[in-house]
Amino acid sequence: MSSTEIYGRLKDALLELDEATVLDLTRKALDGGAPPLEVIEAGLTPAITEVGARFERGDFFLPELLVSADIFTKAIDVVKPHLTREEGTARGLVVIGTVKGDIHEIGKNVVKLMLEVAGYEVIDLGIDVPLQAFVDKQRETGADIIAASALLSSTMPLLKDLVGLARRSGVSAAIIVGGAPVREKHAVEYGADGYSPDAVGAVRLVEELVSKVRADRTA
Amino acid sequence: MMTSKERMEAAFQCKEVDRVPVFCEQGGINRRALGITYQEMVTNGELCALTDLAWHDLIGDDGVGVYFDTCVLAEAWGQPLIYLKEEPPFPDPAQYVLKSPDDYHKLEPFDLMEAPRFREQVKGTEMIAELAGDEILPRTLSIEPFVTLGEMRGMQQLLMDCVRHPDDVRAGLEAVTDMEIEFCRKLIDAGVRWIMLCHDYGNASLMSEKMWMDLEGDCLKRLHRAIREKGCYLLIHDCDPNPYVDASINAGDLDAFCLWSLPKGTSDWREFKAKYGHVCLNGVWEPTPLGTQRTYDQVVAESKQMIDDLGPTGFILGPGCEFPQNGSIINAAAMVDASKEAAGMKVEPRRLSSMRGLSR
């Protein structure tokens, strides 16, 4: 089987949420001498991109998205040992968490998963996170993005406080916000750098902002 | 003038009302009426009853009852919770009791009255029914089996199990449904006359309609029927985008929907009302703007517009999800004032001027 055939079948298998076949084909591609980076970029990435497109169209829902992301992550783990150090470098670093007083995590976890799938390193601070912890972790790691979530009307205003705290602290990262009651207008009002209503949009937003943050840092 | 009880019953039956009833869906803000903490409210049935009665006296709305939080049944089944002073308790994510798909098969029925918080909920309900049962229609909140299962397995893991281990999930849902039915029956025996049942998983933000119905459809039919067979009104609550209204109706035996998002294929609430007019509608305020972003005058004006569009029969004014616990109490009262004004009733001038003075 040629690499092209393997990649086509790999895509089909991931869309069918067939974990065993995805992992088997990933190993077959590597054993057949395909470059590890090609296995990711030509095999796995188109498949997970199609998963995202199906999710946005409403053909896939959260359970399918979570399972496909889980399979994708396992396939990447198969490829990883074969990557050179340079090839294995993450596309950016994101610090993520749900703000203090809020224990909702599913939305935050899905964003985290989709970012990891897209090649970003994500540091998850968890739920009920004090605002200072976001700032401290960004400073400690030099993260490109702080992503904060709030699901309650009572915790939403903390997103504004976080933006204020980060700005006062001179944090050199973009701050993005989200959560069920949060809208674009709130992000603007809070002075955040971006907002997305869903995980797939959050990946696009991070892609855009990481480049901007890095350009600003070197300017 | 109708009593609150008569008004709510008429609304559920889509009959004439003296004014549109108001349900604030107060699940945390009501504790401010007595100045108690969240933790006190969700562990003491009598305090919970008293604070909701005090809220009713203060606001004049029509939804009174004892509701702690969504975790009472999961906790009774052994799920450890984390209690906070000023927030509702939640399952400890480090200690989910369902650790593998096999564990769905190990859920055994138990005596609910052995569970301390459920006993408190029963006690509080009995107290409300005794103190105000002739005047009000006591309520409570229950949850679809998926929610309880998610609280014991972890929501993310449960959603993945729905794809990978659907038969195990079905077994878990069946076991939870049996206990949910028992939960509702005991509260109805204690005096509850309408139940808001949360269909949290029945919308496009969580799973497909097909998966929802394949896994839980039969359970929901059993649960709906059991509630209605006891003579209790059933209000289905779904606060996420694109709720599966038709599927809920197909599950049968319901009296009302509480919503703030429209189902797919419906462009506005008037169209919704025309399509589903045989079922009472509760809402349709988005909670955050209602509680935290509007002034008293704006709430009155927008509420009157909703009543004009969707009432007066078969409509209960209120937020389509819980009134924000940090929200403006004045804005809750504004909905009641709007209902009175829309019906040509007198709104207490002292109170109205006081409200206007305090308006943001």
Coordinates of C-alpha atoms in Angstrom, one line a residue:
Chain A
M1 CA 0.0 0.0 0.0
S2 CA 1.4 3.4 -1.0
S3 CA 1.7 6.2 1.5
T4 CA -1.1 8.1 -0.3
E5 CA -3.4 5.1 0.1
I6 CA -2.5 4.7 3.7
Y7 CA -3.2 8.4 4.4
G8 CA -6.6 8.1 2.6
R9 CA -7.5 5.1 4.7
L10 CA -6.2 6.8 7.8
K11 CA -8.6 9.7 7.3
D12 CA -11.5 7.4 6.7
A13 CA -10.6 5.4 9.9
L14 CA -10.4 8.5 12.0
L15 CA -13.8 9.8 10.7
E16 CA -15.2 6.4 11.6
L17 CA -13.7 6.7 15.1
D18 CA -11.9 3.4 14.5
E19 CA -9.0 3.7 16.9
A20 CA -7.4 0.3 16.2
T21 CA -7.2 1.0 12.5
V22 CA -5.9 4.5 12.9
L23 CA -3.0 3.3 15.1
D24 CA -2.3 0.3 12.9
L25 CA -2.1 2.5 9.8
T26 CA 0.1 5.0 11.5
R27 CA 2.5 2.3 12.5
K28 CA 2.3 0.9 8.9
A29 CA 3.2 4.2 7.4
L30 CA 6.2 4.6 9.7
D31 CA 7.3 1.0 9.2
G32 CA 7.1 1.6 5.4
G33 CA 9.6 4.4 5.7
A34 CA 7.3 7.4 5.5
P35 CA 8.8 10.5 7.1
P36 CA 7.2 11.0 10.6
L37 CA 6.4 14.6 9.9
E38 CA 4.7 13.6 6.7
V39 CA 2.6 11.0 8.6
I40 CA 1.3 13.9 10.7
E41 CA 0.9 16.5 8.1
A42 CA -0.4 14.4 5.2
G43 CA -2.1 11.6 7.1
L44 CA -3.4 12.7 10.5
T45 CA -3.8 16.4 10.2
P46 CA -6.2 16.4 7.2
A47 CA -8.3 13.8 9.0
I48 CA -8.6 15.9 12.2
T49 CA -9.2 19.0 10.1
E50 CA -12.2 17.2 8.5
V51 CA -13.4 16.3 12.0
G52 CA -13.3 20.0 12.9
A53 CA -15.2 20.9 9.8
R54 CA -17.9 18.3 10.5
F55 CA -18.2 19.6 14.0
E56 CA -18.7 23.1 12.7
R57 CA -21.3 21.9 10.2
G58 CA -23.2 20.0 12.9
D59 CA -22.4 16.6 11.4
F60 CA -20.3 15.7 14.4
F61 CA -21.1 16.5 18.0
L62 CA -19.1 16.7 21.2
P63 CA -18.8 12.9 21.8
E64 CA -17.4 12.3 18.3
L65 CA -15.1 15.3 18.6
L66 CA -13.7 14.1 22.0
V67 CA -13.2 10.5 20.7
S68 CA -11.5 11.6 17.5
A69 CA -9.2 14.0 19.4
D70 CA -8.4 11.2 21.8
I71 CA -7.5 8.8 18.9
F72 CA -5.5 11.5 17.1
T73 CA -3.5 12.2 20.3
K74 CA -2.7 8.4 20.6
A75 CA -1.6 8.4 17.0
I76 CA 0.6 11.4 17.6
D77 CA 2.1 9.5 20.5
V78 CA 3.0 6.7 18.1
V79 CA 4.8 9.2 15.8
K80 CA 6.5 11.3 18.4
P81 CA 9.5 9.1 19.2
H82 CA 10.4 9.2 15.5
L83 CA 10.4 13.0 15.2
T84 CA 13.6 15.0 15.4
R85 CA 13.8 17.5 18.2
E86 CA 13.1 20.4 15.8
E87 CA 10.1 18.6 14.2
G88 CA 8.6 18.0 17.7
T89 CA 8.5 21.7 18.6
A90 CA 5.1 23.0 19.6
R91 CA 3.5 25.7 17.5
G92 CA 2.9 27.9 20.6
L93 CA 2.3 27.7 24.3
V94 CA -1.1 28.4 25.9
V95 CA -2.0 28.7 29.5
I96 CA -5.7 27.8 30.0
G97 CA -8.1 27.6 32.9
T98 CA -11.6 28.4 34.3
V99 CA -11.6 31.4 36.5
K100 CA -11.9 31.5 40.3
G101 CA -15.4 30.6 41.6
D102 CA -16.3 28.6 38.6
I103 CA -16.0 24.8 38.4
H104 CA -17.2 24.2 34.8
E105 CA -14.6 22.4 32.7
I106 CA -16.0 20.7 29.7
G107 CA -15.7 23.7 27.4
K108 CA -12.3 24.5 28.6
N109 CA -11.2 20.8 28.2
V110 CA -12.5 20.7 24.6
V111 CA -10.6 23.9 23.7
K112 CA -7.5 22.4 25.4
L113 CA -7.8 19.1 23.5
M114 CA -8.3 20.9 20.1
L115 CA -5.3 23.1 20.7
E116 CA -3.2 20.1 21.5
V117 CA -4.4 18.3 18.4
A118 CA -3.5 21.4 16.4
G119 CA 0.1 21.2 17.7
Y120 CA 0.1 23.6 20.6
E121 CA 1.4 22.9 24.0
V122 CA -1.2 23.6 26.6
I123 CA -0.7 24.1 30.3
D124 CA -4.0 23.5 32.0
L125 CA -4.5 25.3 35.3
G126 CA -7.8 23.5 35.9
I127 CA -10.9 25.0 37.4
D128 CA -11.5 27.6 40.1
V129 CA -8.2 29.3 39.2
P130 CA -7.1 32.5 41.0
L131 CA -6.4 35.3 38.5
Q132 CA -2.9 35.8 39.7
A133 CA -2.1 32.1 38.9
F134 CA -2.8 32.8 35.2
V135 CA -0.3 35.7 35.3
D136 CA 2.3 33.8 37.3
K137 CA 2.2 30.8 35.0
Q138 CA 2.5 33.0 31.9
R139 CA 5.5 34.7 33.4
E140 CA 7.1 31.5 34.4
T141 CA 6.7 29.8 31.0
G142 CA 6.6 32.8 28.6
A143 CA 3.3 31.5 27.2
D144 CA 2.0 33.1 24.0
I145 CA -1.7 32.9 25.0
I146 CA -3.7 33.1 28.2
A147 CA -7.1 31.4 27.6
A148 CA -9.7 31.9 30.3
S149 CA -13.2 30.5 30.6
A150 CA -16.2 31.5 32.7
L151 CA -19.7 29.8 32.6
L152 CA -21.5 31.8 35.2
S153 CA -22.9 35.3 35.2
S154 CA -21.3 35.7 38.5
T155 CA -17.8 34.7 37.3
M156 CA -17.9 36.4 33.9
P157 CA -16.7 39.8 35.3
L158 CA -13.5 38.1 36.5
L159 CA -12.5 37.8 32.8
K160 CA -12.4 41.6 32.8
D161 CA -10.4 41.6 36.0
L162 CA -8.0 39.1 34.5
V163 CA -7.4 41.2 31.5
G164 CA -6.8 44.3 33.7
L165 CA -4.4 42.3 36.0
A166 CA -2.5 40.9 33.1
R167 CA -2.1 44.3 31.4
R168 CA -1.0 46.0 34.6
S169 CA 1.5 43.1 35.2
G170 CA 3.0 43.7 31.7
V171 CA 2.2 40.2 30.5
S172 CA 3.4 39.7 26.9
A173 CA 0.7 37.3 25.9
A174 CA -2.6 37.6 24.1
I175 CA -5.6 37.0 26.3
I176 CA -8.6 35.2 24.9
V177 CA -11.9 34.5 26.7
G178 CA -14.9 32.2 26.3
G179 CA -17.7 30.4 28.1
A180 CA -21.5 30.0 27.6
P181 CA -22.6 33.4 28.6
V182 CA -19.7 35.3 27.1
R183 CA -20.2 37.0 23.8
E184 CA -17.9 38.9 21.4
K185 CA -19.2 42.2 22.8
H186 CA -18.0 41.2 26.3
A187 CA -14.5 40.4 25.0
V188 CA -14.3 43.8 23.5
E189 CA -15.7 45.5 26.6
Y190 CA -13.2 43.5 28.8
G191 CA -10.3 44.5 26.5
A192 CA -9.4 40.9 25.6
D193 CA -7.5 40.1 22.5
G194 CA -10.0 37.6 21.2
Y195 CA -13.1 35.5 21.7
S196 CA -14.4 32.4 20.2
P197 CA -17.8 30.7 20.7
D198 CA -16.4 27.2 20.1
A199 CA -13.2 25.1 20.2
V200 CA -12.6 25.0 16.5
G201 CA -12.8 28.8 16.3
A202 CA -10.5 29.0 19.3
V203 CA -7.8 27.1 17.4
R204 CA -8.0 29.6 14.5
L205 CA -7.9 32.5 16.9
V206 CA -4.8 31.1 18.6
E207 CA -3.1 30.5 15.3
E208 CA -3.7 34.2 14.4
L209 CA -2.7 35.6 17.8
V210 CA 0.5 33.5 18.3
S211 CA 2.0 35.0 15.2
K212 CA 1.0 38.5 16.3
V213 CA 2.4 38.0 19.8
R214 CA 5.7 36.7 18.5
A215 CA 5.9 39.5 16.0
D216 CA 5.2 42.1 18.7
R217 CA 7.9 40.5 20.9
T218 CA 10.6 40.8 18.3
A219 CA 9.5 44.2 17.1
Chain B
M1 CA -57.7 37.7 41.6
M2 CA -56.2 34.2 41.3
T3 CA -53.9 32.7 43.9
S4 CA -50.4 31.9 42.7
K5 CA -51.5 28.2 42.7
E6 CA -54.5 28.8 40.5
R7 CA -52.4 31.0 38.2
M8 CA -49.7 28.4 37.7
E9 CA -52.2 25.6 37.1
A10 CA -54.0 27.7 34.5
A11 CA -50.8 28.5 32.8
F12 CA -49.7 24.8 32.6
Q13 CA -53.1 24.0 31.2
C14 CA -53.0 26.9 28.7
K15 CA -56.1 28.4 30.2
E16 CA -57.0 32.0 31.0
V17 CA -55.0 33.7 33.8
D18 CA -55.6 37.0 35.7
R19 CA -52.0 37.9 34.9
V20 CA -49.1 36.0 33.4
P21 CA -47.3 34.0 36.2
V22 CA -43.6 34.7 36.8
F23 CA -41.0 32.1 37.7
C24 CA -37.6 33.6 38.5
E25 CA -35.9 30.2 38.5
Q26 CA -34.2 31.3 41.7
G27 CA -31.7 28.6 42.6
G28 CA -29.1 30.7 44.5
I29 CA -30.2 34.3 44.6
N30 CA -33.1 33.4 46.8
R31 CA -30.8 32.8 49.7
R32 CA -30.1 36.5 49.8
A33 CA -33.7 37.0 51.1
L34 CA -32.6 35.5 54.4
G35 CA -28.9 36.2 54.1
I36 CA -27.9 32.6 54.4
T37 CA -24.9 30.9 52.7
Y38 CA -25.2 28.5 49.8
Q39 CA -23.9 25.7 52.0
E40 CA -26.6 26.4 54.6
M41 CA -29.3 26.5 52.0
V42 CA -28.4 23.2 50.3
T43 CA -27.9 21.2 53.5
N44 CA -31.0 22.4 55.5
G45 CA -34.4 21.7 54.0
E46 CA -36.3 24.0 56.4
L47 CA -33.9 26.9 55.8
C48 CA -34.1 26.4 52.0
A49 CA -37.9 26.4 52.3
L50 CA -38.0 29.5 54.4
T51 CA -35.6 31.4 52.2
D52 CA -37.7 30.6 49.1
L53 CA -40.9 31.7 50.9
A54 CA -39.1 34.9 51.9
W55 CA -38.1 35.4 48.3
H56 CA -41.7 34.9 47.3
D57 CA -42.9 37.4 49.8
L58 CA -40.3 39.9 48.6
I59 CA -40.7 39.5 44.8
G60 CA -44.2 38.1 44.5
D61 CA -43.3 35.5 41.9
D62 CA -45.1 32.2 41.4
G63 CA -42.5 29.5 41.6
V64 CA -41.9 28.4 45.2
G65 CA -40.2 25.3 46.4
V66 CA -37.2 23.5 47.7
Y67 CA -34.3 22.8 45.4
F68 CA -30.8 22.2 46.5
D69 CA -28.6 21.4 43.5
T70 CA -28.3 18.8 40.8
C71 CA -26.0 16.5 42.8
V72 CA -28.4 15.2 45.5
L73 CA -28.9 11.8 43.8
A74 CA -25.3 11.3 42.8
E75 CA -24.2 12.1 46.3
A76 CA -26.8 9.6 47.7
W77 CA -25.2 7.0 45.4
G78 CA -21.8 7.6 47.0
Q79 CA -20.3 10.3 44.8
P80 CA -18.1 12.6 47.0
L81 CA -18.9 16.3 46.5
I82 CA -17.0 19.5 47.2
Y83 CA -18.9 22.0 49.3
L84 CA -18.2 25.7 49.0
K85 CA -19.6 28.4 51.3
E86 CA -21.0 30.5 48.5
E87 CA -21.3 28.2 45.5
P88 CA -23.4 25.1 44.8
P89 CA -21.6 21.8 45.6
F90 CA -20.1 19.8 42.8
P91 CA -18.7 16.3 42.2
D92 CA -15.0 15.9 43.2
P93 CA -13.3 15.3 39.9
A94 CA -10.6 13.3 41.6
Q95 CA -13.1 10.9 43.0
Y96 CA -15.6 9.8 40.4
V97 CA -17.3 6.7 41.6
L98 CA -17.8 5.2 38.1
K99 CA -14.2 4.5 37.2
S100 CA -14.7 2.3 34.1
P101 CA -17.6 1.3 31.7
D102 CA -18.1 -1.9 33.8
D103 CA -19.1 0.2 36.8
Y104 CA -22.3 1.3 35.0
H105 CA -23.5 -2.2 35.6
K106 CA -22.8 -2.0 39.3
L107 CA -25.3 0.8 40.1
E108 CA -27.7 -0.8 42.6
P109 CA -31.0 0.7 43.9
F110 CA -31.0 2.0 47.5
D111 CA -33.3 3.6 50.0
L112 CA -33.3 7.3 49.2
M113 CA -34.5 8.2 52.7
E114 CA -31.1 7.0 54.0
A115 CA -29.5 10.0 52.2
P116 CA -29.3 12.9 54.6
R117 CA -29.7 15.7 52.0
F118 CA -32.6 14.0 50.3
R119 CA -34.3 13.7 53.7
E120 CA -33.8 17.4 54.2
Q121 CA -35.3 18.1 50.8
V122 CA -38.3 16.1 51.7
K123 CA -38.6 17.9 55.0
G124 CA -38.4 21.3 53.4
T125 CA -41.0 20.4 50.8
E126 CA -43.4 19.2 53.5
M127 CA -42.9 22.5 55.3
I128 CA -43.7 24.6 52.2
A129 CA -46.7 22.5 51.4
E130 CA -48.0 22.9 55.0
L131 CA -47.3 26.7 55.2
A132 CA -48.4 27.8 51.8
G133 CA -49.9 24.8 50.0
D134 CA -53.3 26.4 49.4
E135 CA -51.7 29.6 48.0
I136 CA -48.8 28.3 45.9
L137 CA -48.0 25.3 43.8
P138 CA -44.9 23.8 45.3
R139 CA -42.1 23.0 42.8
T140 CA -38.8 21.2 42.6
L141 CA -36.1 20.5 40.1
S142 CA -35.0 17.2 38.9
I143 CA -32.5 16.1 36.2
E144 CA -32.4 13.7 33.3
P145 CA -30.5 10.5 34.1
F146 CA -27.6 11.6 31.9
V147 CA -26.8 14.4 34.3
T148 CA -26.6 12.2 37.3
L149 CA -24.5 9.6 35.4
G150 CA -22.1 12.4 34.3
E151 CA -21.7 13.5 37.9
M152 CA -20.6 10.1 38.8
R153 CA -18.4 9.3 35.8
G154 CA -17.2 12.8 34.7
M155 CA -19.0 14.4 31.8
Q156 CA -16.1 14.2 29.4
Q157 CA -15.6 10.5 30.0
L158 CA -19.4 9.8 29.8
L159 CA -19.6 11.6 26.4
M160 CA -16.7 9.4 25.1
D161 CA -18.4 6.3 26.6
C162 CA -21.5 7.1 24.6
V163 CA -19.5 6.4 21.4
R164 CA -17.3 3.6 22.7
H165 CA -19.5 1.8 25.2
P166 CA -23.1 2.6 24.4
D167 CA -24.6 -0.5 25.9
D168 CA -22.8 0.1 29.2
V169 CA -24.1 3.7 29.2
R170 CA -27.6 2.4 28.6
A171 CA -27.3 0.1 31.6
G172 CA -26.2 3.0 33.7
L173 CA -29.0 5.2 32.5
E174 CA -31.6 2.5 33.2
A175 CA -30.4 2.2 36.8
V176 CA -30.3 6.0 37.3
T177 CA -33.8 6.3 35.8
D178 CA -35.2 3.9 38.4
M179 CA -33.8 6.1 41.2
E180 CA -34.8 9.4 39.5
I181 CA -38.4 8.1 39.4
E182 CA -38.2 7.2 43.1
F183 CA -36.7 10.7 43.8
C184 CA -39.6 12.4 42.0
R185 CA -42.3 10.2 43.6
K186 CA -41.1 10.8 47.1
L187 CA -41.0 14.6 46.6
I188 CA -44.5 14.5 45.0
D189 CA -45.7 12.6 48.1
A190 CA -44.1 15.4 50.2
G191 CA -46.1 18.1 48.4
V192 CA -44.4 18.9 45.1
R193 CA -46.9 19.7 42.4
W194 CA -44.7 20.7 39.5
I195 CA -41.2 19.5 38.5
M196 CA -38.7 21.2 36.3
L197 CA -36.8 18.4 34.7
C198 CA -33.5 19.4 33.1
H199 CA -32.8 17.9 29.8
D200 CA -29.2 19.2 29.8
Y201 CA -27.9 16.7 27.2
G202 CA -30.8 17.1 24.8
N203 CA -29.3 19.8 22.6
A204 CA -26.9 20.3 19.8
S205 CA -24.1 21.7 22.1
L206 CA -23.7 18.2 23.6
M207 CA -24.8 15.4 21.3
S208 CA -26.9 14.5 18.3
E209 CA -30.6 14.1 18.7
K210 CA -30.3 10.6 17.4
M211 CA -27.6 9.6 20.0
W212 CA -29.6 11.3 22.8
M213 CA -32.8 9.4 21.9
D214 CA -31.0 6.1 21.2
L215 CA -29.4 6.1 24.6
E216 CA -31.9 7.8 26.8
G217 CA -35.2 8.1 24.9
D218 CA -36.9 5.1 26.7
C219 CA -35.6 6.3 30.1
L220 CA -37.1 9.7 29.5
K221 CA -40.5 8.2 28.5
R222 CA -40.5 6.2 31.8
L223 CA -39.5 9.2 33.8
H224 CA -42.0 11.6 32.2
R225 CA -44.8 9.1 32.6
A226 CA -44.0 8.4 36.3
I227 CA -44.1 12.1 37.1
R228 CA -47.4 12.7 35.3
E229 CA -49.0 9.5 36.7
K230 CA -48.6 11.1 40.2
G231 CA -50.6 14.1 39.1
C232 CA -47.6 16.4 38.9
Y233 CA -47.1 19.0 36.2
L234 CA -43.9 18.5 34.2
L235 CA -41.8 21.4 32.8
I236 CA -38.9 20.5 30.6
H237 CA -35.9 22.7 31.0
D238 CA -33.1 23.0 28.4
C239 CA -30.9 26.1 28.4
D240 CA -28.4 25.3 25.7
P241 CA -28.5 26.2 22.0
N242 CA -30.7 24.3 19.7
P243 CA -32.7 22.2 22.2
Y244 CA -34.4 19.1 20.9
V245 CA -37.9 20.2 21.5
D246 CA -39.6 17.7 19.2
A247 CA -37.8 14.7 20.7
S248 CA -38.8 15.9 24.2
I249 CA -42.4 16.1 23.1
N250 CA -42.1 12.6 21.6
A251 CA -40.9 11.4 25.0
G252 CA -44.4 12.3 26.1
D253 CA -46.4 13.6 29.1
L254 CA -45.1 17.1 29.4
D255 CA -46.9 20.4 30.2
A256 CA -44.3 23.1 29.6
F257 CA -40.9 24.0 28.2
C258 CA -38.4 26.4 29.9
L259 CA -36.1 27.8 27.3
W260 CA -34.1 30.8 26.2
S261 CA -32.7 29.3 23.0
L262 CA -34.8 28.5 20.0
P263 CA -34.8 25.0 18.5
K264 CA -33.5 24.6 15.0
G265 CA -36.0 25.5 12.3
T266 CA -37.7 28.2 14.4
S267 CA -36.8 31.8 13.7
D268 CA -38.4 33.6 16.6
W269 CA -40.5 33.0 19.7
R270 CA -43.8 33.9 18.1
E271 CA -43.2 31.2 15.5
F272 CA -42.3 28.8 18.3
K273 CA -45.5 29.7 20.1
A274 CA -47.5 29.2 17.0
K275 CA -45.9 25.8 16.4
Y276 CA -45.9 24.5 20.0
G277 CA -48.8 26.5 21.4
H278 CA -50.4 23.4 23.0
V279 CA -47.5 23.3 25.4
C280 CA -46.9 26.1 28.0
L281 CA -43.8 28.1 27.5
N282 CA -41.6 29.4 30.4
G283 CA -38.9 32.0 29.6
V284 CA -37.6 33.5 27.4
W285 CA -35.2 35.9 29.1
E286 CA -31.5 35.2 28.7
P287 CA -30.4 35.1 32.3
T288 CA -27.2 37.1 32.2
P289 CA -28.7 40.3 30.6
L290 CA -31.8 39.9 32.7
G291 CA -30.0 39.7 36.0
T292 CA -26.9 41.8 35.4
Q293 CA -27.1 44.0 32.4
R294 CA -30.6 45.6 32.2
T295 CA -32.2 48.3 34.3
Y296 CA -35.5 47.9 36.0
D297 CA -37.2 49.9 33.3
Q298 CA -35.7 47.9 30.5
V299 CA -36.8 44.6 32.2
V300 CA -40.3 45.9 32.6
A301 CA -40.5 47.1 28.9
E302 CA -39.0 43.9 27.5
S303 CA -41.0 41.6 29.7
K304 CA -44.2 43.4 28.6
Q305 CA -43.2 42.8 25.0
M306 CA -42.7 39.1 25.7
I307 CA -46.1 38.9 27.4
D308 CA -47.6 40.7 24.4
D309 CA -45.9 38.3 22.0
L310 CA -46.3 35.1 23.9
G311 CA -49.1 35.5 26.5
P312 CA -51.3 35.7 28.2
T313 CA -52.3 32.0 28.1
G314 CA -49.8 29.2 28.1
F315 CA -46.9 31.5 29.1
I316 CA -44.9 31.8 32.3
L317 CA -42.5 34.8 32.2
G318 CA -39.0 34.3 33.5
P319 CA -35.4 33.5 32.6
G320 CA -34.8 30.5 30.5
C321 CA -32.2 29.3 33.0
E322 CA -31.3 30.1 36.6
F323 CA -31.5 33.8 37.6
P324 CA -27.9 34.8 38.2
Q325 CA -27.2 34.6 41.9
N326 CA -25.2 37.8 41.7
G327 CA -28.1 39.4 39.7
S328 CA -30.2 42.4 40.6
I329 CA -33.1 41.5 42.9
I330 CA -34.9 44.6 41.5
N331 CA -34.8 43.0 38.1
A332 CA -36.5 39.9 39.4
A333 CA -39.3 42.1 40.9
A334 CA -39.5 44.0 37.6
M335 CA -40.8 40.9 35.8
V336 CA -43.7 40.6 38.4
D337 CA -44.4 44.3 38.0
A338 CA -44.4 43.9 34.2
S339 CA -46.9 41.1 34.5
K340 CA -49.2 43.2 36.7
E341 CA -48.9 46.2 34.4
A342 CA -49.6 44.2 31.3
A343 CA -52.8 42.8 33.0
G344 CA -53.9 46.3 34.1
M345 CA -53.3 45.5 37.8
K346 CA -52.0 48.1 40.3
V347 CA -48.3 48.0 41.0
E348 CA -47.6 49.2 44.5
P349 CA -46.5 52.8 44.0
R350 CA -44.1 52.8 47.0
R351 CA -42.4 49.8 45.7
L352 CA -42.3 50.9 42.2
S353 CA -40.7 54.3 43.1
S354 CA -38.3 52.5 45.3
M355 CA -37.4 50.2 42.5
R356 CA -36.9 53.0 40.0
G357 CA -34.8 54.9 42.5
L358 CA -32.5 51.9 42.9
S359 CA -32.4 51.1 39.2
R360 CA -28.9 50.8 37.7

